[in-house]
Structure formats: C-alpha cells, structure tokens
Tab-separated table of C-alpha atoms in Angstrom:
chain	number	residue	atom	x	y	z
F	534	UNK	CA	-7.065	-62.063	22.359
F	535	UNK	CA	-3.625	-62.484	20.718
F	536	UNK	CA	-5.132	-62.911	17.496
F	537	UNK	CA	-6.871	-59.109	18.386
F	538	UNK	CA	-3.723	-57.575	19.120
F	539	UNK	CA	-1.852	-58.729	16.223
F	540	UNK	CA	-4.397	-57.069	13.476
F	541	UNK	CA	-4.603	-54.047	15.916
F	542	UNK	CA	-0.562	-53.911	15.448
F	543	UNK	CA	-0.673	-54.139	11.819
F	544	UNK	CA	-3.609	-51.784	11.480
F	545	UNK	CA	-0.934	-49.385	13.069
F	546	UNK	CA	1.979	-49.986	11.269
F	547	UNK	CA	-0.125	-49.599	7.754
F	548	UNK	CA	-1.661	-46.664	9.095
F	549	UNK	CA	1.800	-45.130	9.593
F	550	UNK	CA	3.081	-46.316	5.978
F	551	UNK	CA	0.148	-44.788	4.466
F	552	UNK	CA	0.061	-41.517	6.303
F	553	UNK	CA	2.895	-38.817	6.089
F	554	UNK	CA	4.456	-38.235	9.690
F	555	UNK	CA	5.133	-34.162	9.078
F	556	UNK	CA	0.667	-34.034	8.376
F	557	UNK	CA	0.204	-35.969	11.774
F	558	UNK	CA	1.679	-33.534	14.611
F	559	UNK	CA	0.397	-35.778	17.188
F	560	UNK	CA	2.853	-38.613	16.387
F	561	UNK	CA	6.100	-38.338	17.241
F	562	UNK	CA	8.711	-38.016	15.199
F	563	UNK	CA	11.300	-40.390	15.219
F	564	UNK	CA	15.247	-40.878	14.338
F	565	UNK	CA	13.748	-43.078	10.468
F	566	UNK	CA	11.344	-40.108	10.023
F	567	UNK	CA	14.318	-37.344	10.020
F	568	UNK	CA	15.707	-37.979	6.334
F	569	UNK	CA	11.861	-38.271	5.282
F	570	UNK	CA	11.140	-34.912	6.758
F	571	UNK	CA	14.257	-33.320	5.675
F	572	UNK	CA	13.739	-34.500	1.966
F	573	UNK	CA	10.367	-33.186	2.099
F	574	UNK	CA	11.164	-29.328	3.649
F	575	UNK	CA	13.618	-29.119	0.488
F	576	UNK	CA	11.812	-30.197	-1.974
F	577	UNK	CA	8.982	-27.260	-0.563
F	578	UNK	CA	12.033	-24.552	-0.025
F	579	UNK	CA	13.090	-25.777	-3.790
F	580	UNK	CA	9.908	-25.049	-5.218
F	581	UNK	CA	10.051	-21.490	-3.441
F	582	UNK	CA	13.055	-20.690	-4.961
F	583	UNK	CA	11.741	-22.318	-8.488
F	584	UNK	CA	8.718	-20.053	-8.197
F	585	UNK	CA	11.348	-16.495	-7.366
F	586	UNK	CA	13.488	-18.023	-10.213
F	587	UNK	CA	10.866	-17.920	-12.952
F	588	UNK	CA	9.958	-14.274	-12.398
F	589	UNK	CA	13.633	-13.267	-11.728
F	590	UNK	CA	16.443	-15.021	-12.203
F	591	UNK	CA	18.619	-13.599	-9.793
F	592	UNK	CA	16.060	-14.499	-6.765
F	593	UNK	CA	17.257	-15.496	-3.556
F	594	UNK	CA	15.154	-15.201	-0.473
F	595	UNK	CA	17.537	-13.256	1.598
F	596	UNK	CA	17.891	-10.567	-0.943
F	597	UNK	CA	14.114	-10.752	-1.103
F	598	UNK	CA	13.637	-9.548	2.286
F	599	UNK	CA	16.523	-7.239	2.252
F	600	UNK	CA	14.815	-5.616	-0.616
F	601	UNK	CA	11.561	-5.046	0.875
F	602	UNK	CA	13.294	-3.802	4.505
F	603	UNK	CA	15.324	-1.353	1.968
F	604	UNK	CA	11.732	0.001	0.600
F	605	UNK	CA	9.952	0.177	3.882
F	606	UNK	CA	13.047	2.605	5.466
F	607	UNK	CA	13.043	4.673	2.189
F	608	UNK	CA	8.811	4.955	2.559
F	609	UNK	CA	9.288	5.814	5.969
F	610	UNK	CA	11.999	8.859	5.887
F	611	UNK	CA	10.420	10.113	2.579
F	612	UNK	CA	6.975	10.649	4.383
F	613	UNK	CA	8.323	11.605	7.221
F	614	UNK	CA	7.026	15.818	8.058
F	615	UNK	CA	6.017	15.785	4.300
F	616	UNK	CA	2.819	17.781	5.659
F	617	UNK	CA	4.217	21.246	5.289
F	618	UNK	CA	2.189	23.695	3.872
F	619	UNK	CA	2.409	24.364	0.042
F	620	UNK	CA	3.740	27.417	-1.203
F	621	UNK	CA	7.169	26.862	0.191
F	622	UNK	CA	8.708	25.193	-3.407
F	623	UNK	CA	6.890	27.568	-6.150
F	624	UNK	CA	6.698	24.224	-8.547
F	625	UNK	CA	4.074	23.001	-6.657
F	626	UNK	CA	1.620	26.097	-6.786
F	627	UNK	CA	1.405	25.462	-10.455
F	628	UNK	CA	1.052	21.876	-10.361
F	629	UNK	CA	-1.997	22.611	-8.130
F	630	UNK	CA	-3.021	25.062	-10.092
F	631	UNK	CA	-3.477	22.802	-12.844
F	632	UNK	CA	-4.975	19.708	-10.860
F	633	UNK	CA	-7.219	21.577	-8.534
F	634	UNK	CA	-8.121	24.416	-10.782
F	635	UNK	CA	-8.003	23.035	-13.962
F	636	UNK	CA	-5.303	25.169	-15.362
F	637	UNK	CA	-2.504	24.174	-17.806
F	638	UNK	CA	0.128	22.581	-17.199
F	639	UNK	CA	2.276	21.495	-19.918
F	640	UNK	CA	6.018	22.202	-18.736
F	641	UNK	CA	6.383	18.708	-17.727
F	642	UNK	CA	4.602	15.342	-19.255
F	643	UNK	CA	1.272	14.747	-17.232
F	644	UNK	CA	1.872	11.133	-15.232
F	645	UNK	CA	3.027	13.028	-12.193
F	646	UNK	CA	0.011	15.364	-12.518
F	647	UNK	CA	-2.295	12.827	-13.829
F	648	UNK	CA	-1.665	10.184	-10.929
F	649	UNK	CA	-1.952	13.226	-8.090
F	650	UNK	CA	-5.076	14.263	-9.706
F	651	UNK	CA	-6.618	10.538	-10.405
F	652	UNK	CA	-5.490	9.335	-6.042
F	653	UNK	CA	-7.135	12.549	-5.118
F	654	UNK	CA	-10.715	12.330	-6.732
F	655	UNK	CA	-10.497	8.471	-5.181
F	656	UNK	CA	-9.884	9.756	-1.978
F	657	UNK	CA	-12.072	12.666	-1.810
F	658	UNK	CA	-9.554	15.030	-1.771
F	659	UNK	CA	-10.434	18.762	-3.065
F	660	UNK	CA	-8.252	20.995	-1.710
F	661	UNK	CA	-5.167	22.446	-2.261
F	662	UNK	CA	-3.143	21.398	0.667
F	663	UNK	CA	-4.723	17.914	0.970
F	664	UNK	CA	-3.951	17.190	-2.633
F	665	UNK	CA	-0.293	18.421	-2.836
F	666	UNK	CA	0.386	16.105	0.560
F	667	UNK	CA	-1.387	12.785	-1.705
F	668	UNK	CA	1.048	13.746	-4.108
F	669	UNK	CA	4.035	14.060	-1.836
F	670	UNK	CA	3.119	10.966	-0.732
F	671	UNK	CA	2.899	9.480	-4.166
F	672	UNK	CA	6.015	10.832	-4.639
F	673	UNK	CA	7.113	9.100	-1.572
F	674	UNK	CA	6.253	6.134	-2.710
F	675	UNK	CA	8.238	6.270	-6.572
F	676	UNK	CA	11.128	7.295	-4.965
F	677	UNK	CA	11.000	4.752	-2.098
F	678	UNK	CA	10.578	2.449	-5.229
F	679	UNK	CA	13.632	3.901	-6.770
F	680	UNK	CA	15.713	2.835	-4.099
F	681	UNK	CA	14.742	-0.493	-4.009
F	682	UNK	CA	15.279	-0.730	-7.530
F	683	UNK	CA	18.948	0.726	-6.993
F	684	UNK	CA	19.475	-2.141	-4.444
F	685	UNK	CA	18.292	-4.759	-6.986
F	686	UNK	CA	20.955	-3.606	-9.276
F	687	UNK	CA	23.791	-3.173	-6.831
F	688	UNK	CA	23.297	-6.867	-5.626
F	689	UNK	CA	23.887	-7.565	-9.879
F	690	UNK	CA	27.334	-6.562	-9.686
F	691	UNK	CA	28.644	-6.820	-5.651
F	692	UNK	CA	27.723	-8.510	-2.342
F	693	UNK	CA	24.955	-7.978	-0.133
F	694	UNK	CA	26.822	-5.789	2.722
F	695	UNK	CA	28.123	-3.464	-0.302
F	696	UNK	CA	24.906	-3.056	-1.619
F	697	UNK	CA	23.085	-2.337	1.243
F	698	UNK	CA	25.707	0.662	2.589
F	699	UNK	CA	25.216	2.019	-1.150
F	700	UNK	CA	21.664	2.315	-1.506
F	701	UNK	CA	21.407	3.839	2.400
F	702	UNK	CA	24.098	6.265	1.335
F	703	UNK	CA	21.780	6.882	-1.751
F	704	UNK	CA	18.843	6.932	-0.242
F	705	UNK	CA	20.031	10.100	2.607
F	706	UNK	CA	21.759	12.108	0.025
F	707	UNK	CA	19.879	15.585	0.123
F	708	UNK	CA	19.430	15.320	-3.384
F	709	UNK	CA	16.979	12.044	-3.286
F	710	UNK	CA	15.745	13.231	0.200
F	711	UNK	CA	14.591	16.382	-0.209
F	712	UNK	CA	13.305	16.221	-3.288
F	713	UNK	CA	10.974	12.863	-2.001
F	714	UNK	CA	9.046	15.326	-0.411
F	715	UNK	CA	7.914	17.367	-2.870
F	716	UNK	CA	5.464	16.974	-5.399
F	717	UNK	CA	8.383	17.348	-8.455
F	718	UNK	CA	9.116	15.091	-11.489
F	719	UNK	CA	12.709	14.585	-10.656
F	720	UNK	CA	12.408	11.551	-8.088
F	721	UNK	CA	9.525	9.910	-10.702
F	722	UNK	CA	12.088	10.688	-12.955
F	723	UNK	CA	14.368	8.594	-11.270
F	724	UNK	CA	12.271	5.601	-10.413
F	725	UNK	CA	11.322	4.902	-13.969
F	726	UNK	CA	15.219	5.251	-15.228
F	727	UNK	CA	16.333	2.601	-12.606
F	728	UNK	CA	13.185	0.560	-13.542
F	729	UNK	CA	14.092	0.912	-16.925
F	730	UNK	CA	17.866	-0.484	-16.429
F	731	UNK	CA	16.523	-3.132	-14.557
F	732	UNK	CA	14.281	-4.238	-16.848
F	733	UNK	CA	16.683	-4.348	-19.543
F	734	UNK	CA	19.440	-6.834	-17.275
F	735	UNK	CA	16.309	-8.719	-17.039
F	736	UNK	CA	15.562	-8.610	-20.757
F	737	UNK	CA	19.322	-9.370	-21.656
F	738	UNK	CA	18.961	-12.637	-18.766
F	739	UNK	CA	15.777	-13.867	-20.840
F	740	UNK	CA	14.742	-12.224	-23.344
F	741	UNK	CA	11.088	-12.855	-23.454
F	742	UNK	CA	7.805	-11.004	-24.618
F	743	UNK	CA	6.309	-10.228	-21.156
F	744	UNK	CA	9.921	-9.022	-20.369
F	745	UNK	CA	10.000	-6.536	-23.510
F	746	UNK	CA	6.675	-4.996	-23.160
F	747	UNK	CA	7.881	-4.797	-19.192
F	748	UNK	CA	10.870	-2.700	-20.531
F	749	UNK	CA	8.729	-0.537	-22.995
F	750	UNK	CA	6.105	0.244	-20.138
F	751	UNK	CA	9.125	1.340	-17.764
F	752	UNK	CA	10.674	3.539	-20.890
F	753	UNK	CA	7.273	5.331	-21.293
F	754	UNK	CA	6.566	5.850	-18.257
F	755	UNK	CA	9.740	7.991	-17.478
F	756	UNK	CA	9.096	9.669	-20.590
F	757	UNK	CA	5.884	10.791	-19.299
F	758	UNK	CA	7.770	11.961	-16.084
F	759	UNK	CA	10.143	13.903	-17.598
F	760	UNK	CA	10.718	15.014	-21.465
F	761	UNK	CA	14.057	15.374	-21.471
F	762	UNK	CA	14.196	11.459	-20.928
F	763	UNK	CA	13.076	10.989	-24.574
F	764	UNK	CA	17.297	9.879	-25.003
F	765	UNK	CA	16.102	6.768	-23.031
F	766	UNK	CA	14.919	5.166	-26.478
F	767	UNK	CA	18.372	5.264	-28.454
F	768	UNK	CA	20.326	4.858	-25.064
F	769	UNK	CA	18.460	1.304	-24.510
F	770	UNK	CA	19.268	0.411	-28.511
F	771	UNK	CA	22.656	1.964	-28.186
F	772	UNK	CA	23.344	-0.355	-24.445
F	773	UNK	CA	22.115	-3.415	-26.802
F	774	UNK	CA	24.321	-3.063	-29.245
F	775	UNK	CA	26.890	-2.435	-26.884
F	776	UNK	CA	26.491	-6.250	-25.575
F	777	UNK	CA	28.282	-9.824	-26.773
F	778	UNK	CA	27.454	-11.250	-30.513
F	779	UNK	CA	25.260	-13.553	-28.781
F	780	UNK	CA	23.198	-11.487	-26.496
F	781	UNK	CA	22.797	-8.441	-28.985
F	782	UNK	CA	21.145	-10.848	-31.436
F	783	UNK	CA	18.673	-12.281	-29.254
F	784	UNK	CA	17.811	-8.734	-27.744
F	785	UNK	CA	17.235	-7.020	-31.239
F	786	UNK	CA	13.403	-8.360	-31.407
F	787	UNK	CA	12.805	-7.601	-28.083
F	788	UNK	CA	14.247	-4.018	-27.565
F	789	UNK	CA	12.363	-3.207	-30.576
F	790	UNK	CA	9.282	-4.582	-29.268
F	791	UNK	CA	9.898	-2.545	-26.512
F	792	UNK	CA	10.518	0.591	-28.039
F	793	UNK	CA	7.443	0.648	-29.850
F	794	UNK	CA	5.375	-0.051	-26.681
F	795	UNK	CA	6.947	3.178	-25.237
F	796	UNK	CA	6.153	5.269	-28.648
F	797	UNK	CA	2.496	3.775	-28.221
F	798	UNK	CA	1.982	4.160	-24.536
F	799	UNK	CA	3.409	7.945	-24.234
F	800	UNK	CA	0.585	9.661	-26.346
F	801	UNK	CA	-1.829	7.329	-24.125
F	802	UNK	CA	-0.489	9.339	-21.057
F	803	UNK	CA	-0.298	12.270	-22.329
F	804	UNK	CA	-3.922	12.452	-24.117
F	805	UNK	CA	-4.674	15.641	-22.403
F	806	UNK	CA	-1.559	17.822	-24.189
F	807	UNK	CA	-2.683	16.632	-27.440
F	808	UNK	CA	-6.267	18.056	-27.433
F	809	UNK	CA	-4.115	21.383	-26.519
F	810	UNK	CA	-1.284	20.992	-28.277
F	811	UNK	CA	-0.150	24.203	-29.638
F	812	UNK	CA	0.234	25.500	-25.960
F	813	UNK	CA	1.616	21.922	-24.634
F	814	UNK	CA	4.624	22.525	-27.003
F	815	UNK	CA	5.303	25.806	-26.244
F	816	UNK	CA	5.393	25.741	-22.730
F	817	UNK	CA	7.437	22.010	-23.073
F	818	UNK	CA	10.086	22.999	-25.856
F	819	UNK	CA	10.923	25.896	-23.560
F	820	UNK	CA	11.220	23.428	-20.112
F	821	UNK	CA	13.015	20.828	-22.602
F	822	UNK	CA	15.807	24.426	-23.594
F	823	UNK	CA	15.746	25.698	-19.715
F	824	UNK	CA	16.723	22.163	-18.407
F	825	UNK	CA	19.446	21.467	-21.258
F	826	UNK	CA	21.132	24.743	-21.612
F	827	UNK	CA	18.958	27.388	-19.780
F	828	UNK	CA	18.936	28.296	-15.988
F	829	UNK	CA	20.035	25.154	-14.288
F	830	UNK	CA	23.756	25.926	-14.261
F	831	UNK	CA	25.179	28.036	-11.744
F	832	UNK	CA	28.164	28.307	-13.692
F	833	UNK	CA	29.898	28.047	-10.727
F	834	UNK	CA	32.818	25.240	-10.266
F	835	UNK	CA	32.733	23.977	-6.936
F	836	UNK	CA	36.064	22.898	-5.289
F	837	UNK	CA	36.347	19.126	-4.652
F	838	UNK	CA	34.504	17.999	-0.890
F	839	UNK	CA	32.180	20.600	-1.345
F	840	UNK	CA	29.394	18.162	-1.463
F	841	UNK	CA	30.620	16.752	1.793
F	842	UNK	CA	31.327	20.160	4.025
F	843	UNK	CA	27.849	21.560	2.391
F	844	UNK	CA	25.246	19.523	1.097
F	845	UNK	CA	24.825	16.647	4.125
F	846	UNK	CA	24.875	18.952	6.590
C-alpha cells in the first residue's frame, strides 16, 4: 500500500514538471509558480509589442487605444445630423448631378466622386438624397481618419496629454467640422496630406519598399482629391532633401519609388477624365486658377481673435 502511494506521488510531481501551471486553471498556483508565470505573461506582452513594432516603430499599446478612441469621437460628431437635405451647399447638386445623372464633373479629380458613386451602387442606393448622405458619410469617415492621423503625428514630437488636447481642438474647429458633413473634397483633401506626412516619418524611420509604395499610394490619392495638391510631389523630394546626410541618402531610392507610384496610380483614378479630356481640362485649369488666385479671397484682413469671437461660436 506504501509502495502504491509512493508511484501515485511521483506520478504527480512529474505530471506537474511536465505540464505548464498557467494551461491548468484547476491547480493552484503557488508562491514557486509566480516568477514562472510572470516570465511567461512578458515574454507574450513582448511579442505584442514586437508584432506593433514591425509595422510601426513608434507602437505602444496605450497610444494604440488612444488612437482608435480619437477616431471613434471624430466618426461620431462628423455623422452626427449629417442627414439634411441636399441643396443647402450648391457643391453638392453638381456632384450629384454627375454621380446620379451621369453628368460631368471635372472641376475636381474623381476619387471623391468615384468612391460616392462605387458605395452607392453596392448599397442600392439611387437617389439623390440617399446618395449625397453615403457620401457625407464617406466623408465622415476620411476626415475621422484625418484626425487620427493628426494624433499619430502629434504623439511624434510631444506627450500623450498634449496630443490628445490638440487633435480635440482640431477636430471641433468649424473648419474640419463643418465641412465633415458635406460631400466636398477639402476634408479628403486633408486625410490624404496627413497620410502622406505620416507615411514619409515612417519612410525616413525605415526606409523600405512596402513603406515607399505606402507613401506613393497616399500622394496619389490626395492628388485625386484635390488638383491643386499636385505640389505634394516636389514638397515630399524637397522635405527629403531637407533631412541629415545619412537619412537623405537612404530615402533617395525610396521617395523616388514613391513618386512614380503616385504618377502611375493618378491616371488609374482618374480614367474617366481622360476618355473626356478636352472638357476635364477646361473645367479643372479653371478650378486649379479660382482656388489659387480667383474667388477664394475675401480680401478682407481680419483683426487678430477674430477666429475666436466668430468662428467657434
């Protein structure tokens, strides 16, 4: 009987060296199974991190979750009451004129236009005033992006807490606001320019060919948002050979890779302006001339705090 209980004992004990304590939750743990466990939830936390770190190298969990709280609020307010009935901006009855109708449409590059008209056909939306609220909701959801992307780079350059008060100050200005509820280029506009700057602090970090092709998606895609953008090309050579020896050499490849990935990809977009082109650069060369020096300015000089006693109120 002795004999019995001794191999039962030591049938116990190698059952516990062989098994893992943290896979058998009906054993106890004990005080010689806390470093064990300990070692084992860092090692799993570490590989997290190693995971976040691989796709960017800035990564930290917290910011992680800040970031994704950030996008939800900006989703929410931007959709908020964005059901008002078109007609009240005039930008939009030509935009629906041109998706609905089948009208041209060539002030602006097509993505906006294109993406409204492509989530409307897949959700069986026809007419006027259901498609113009899918795209106010698309353009929800680029500028909700936008602000996200804004907190990314603020936590580049300051601390959480600074970051955070920044991007909620950005993300209630009137200007970013308001416009988030209309179906107009300006917020997709936005979105791809902060994309585009964050893609190219990522570049500079790791300069890699995913990363450059990345960059030169973000470049052509606020291209096809917005023509005046085109500046975005030299601006991203100009900002890399604006950086140390060291950097600038390793980014010259890449950038370049990247710029001709946003030559290539534009065209792509805009497929639709080229079958018509003669009218597509009309009505475009004189959007590119009213935006740089034609009705845009009130010519009016605003005192200092204006923006403060006027524009948030």
């Amino acid at each position: 009987m002795g004999q019995t209980d001794s191999r039962r004992e030591r049938g116990v004990a190698q059952h516990r060296d062989d098994c893992h304590v943290e896979h058998a939750p009906d054993s106890p743990a004990t005080t010689d199974d806390a470093p064990r466990l300990i070692g084992a939830a860092s090692r799993q936390k570490g590989n997290v991190y190693a995971r976040l770190r691989r796709w960017w190298p800035d990564a930290h969990l917290g910011g992680w979750v800040t970031t994704t709280l950030i996008l939800v609020a900006a989703l929410t307010l931007f959709c908020f009451n964005n059901d008002f009935q078109l007609g009240l901006h005039f930008d939009e009855l030509s935009k629906m004129a041109a998706i609905v109708q089948g009208q041209s449409y060539y002030r602006h590059p097509l993505f906006m236009t294109e993406m409204t008209r492509f989530a409307a056909r897949l959700l069986g939306v026809a007419d006027l005033q259901g498609t113009v609220e899918v795209g106010r909701t698309l353009s929800a959801v680029v500028a909700a992006i936008a602000v996200a992307a804004l907190f990314r780079l603020m936590l580049r350059r300051s601390g959480e807490l600074t970051a955070i008060v920044v991007t909620l100050a950005a993300m209630t200005t009137p200007l970013l606001a308001v416009h988030a509820h209309y179906l107009k280029e300006d917020v997709w506009l936005l979105c791809f320019c902060a994309l585009t700057v964050l893609c190219f602090r990522r570049l500079a970090d790791q300069p890699t060919p995913s990363r450059a092709v990345l960059l030169g998606l973000c470049i052509s895609l606020a291209i096809s948002s917005k023509a005046i953008v085109v500046f975005l090309i030299p601006a991203v050579a100009l900002a890399t050979l604006l950086q140390d020896a060291t950097i600038r050499r390793r980014l010259l490849i890449p950038v370049t890779l990247a710029s001709a990935v946003a030559v290539a990809v534009v065209p792509l977009i805009n497929l639709r302006m080229l079958f018509d082109y003669q009218r597509a650069w009309a009505e475009l060369s004189a959007e590119i001339y009213h935006g740089a020096a034609g009705g845009n300015w009130d010519k009016v000089a605003f005192p200092a705090g204006r923006h403060l006693t006027h524009s948030l109120w």
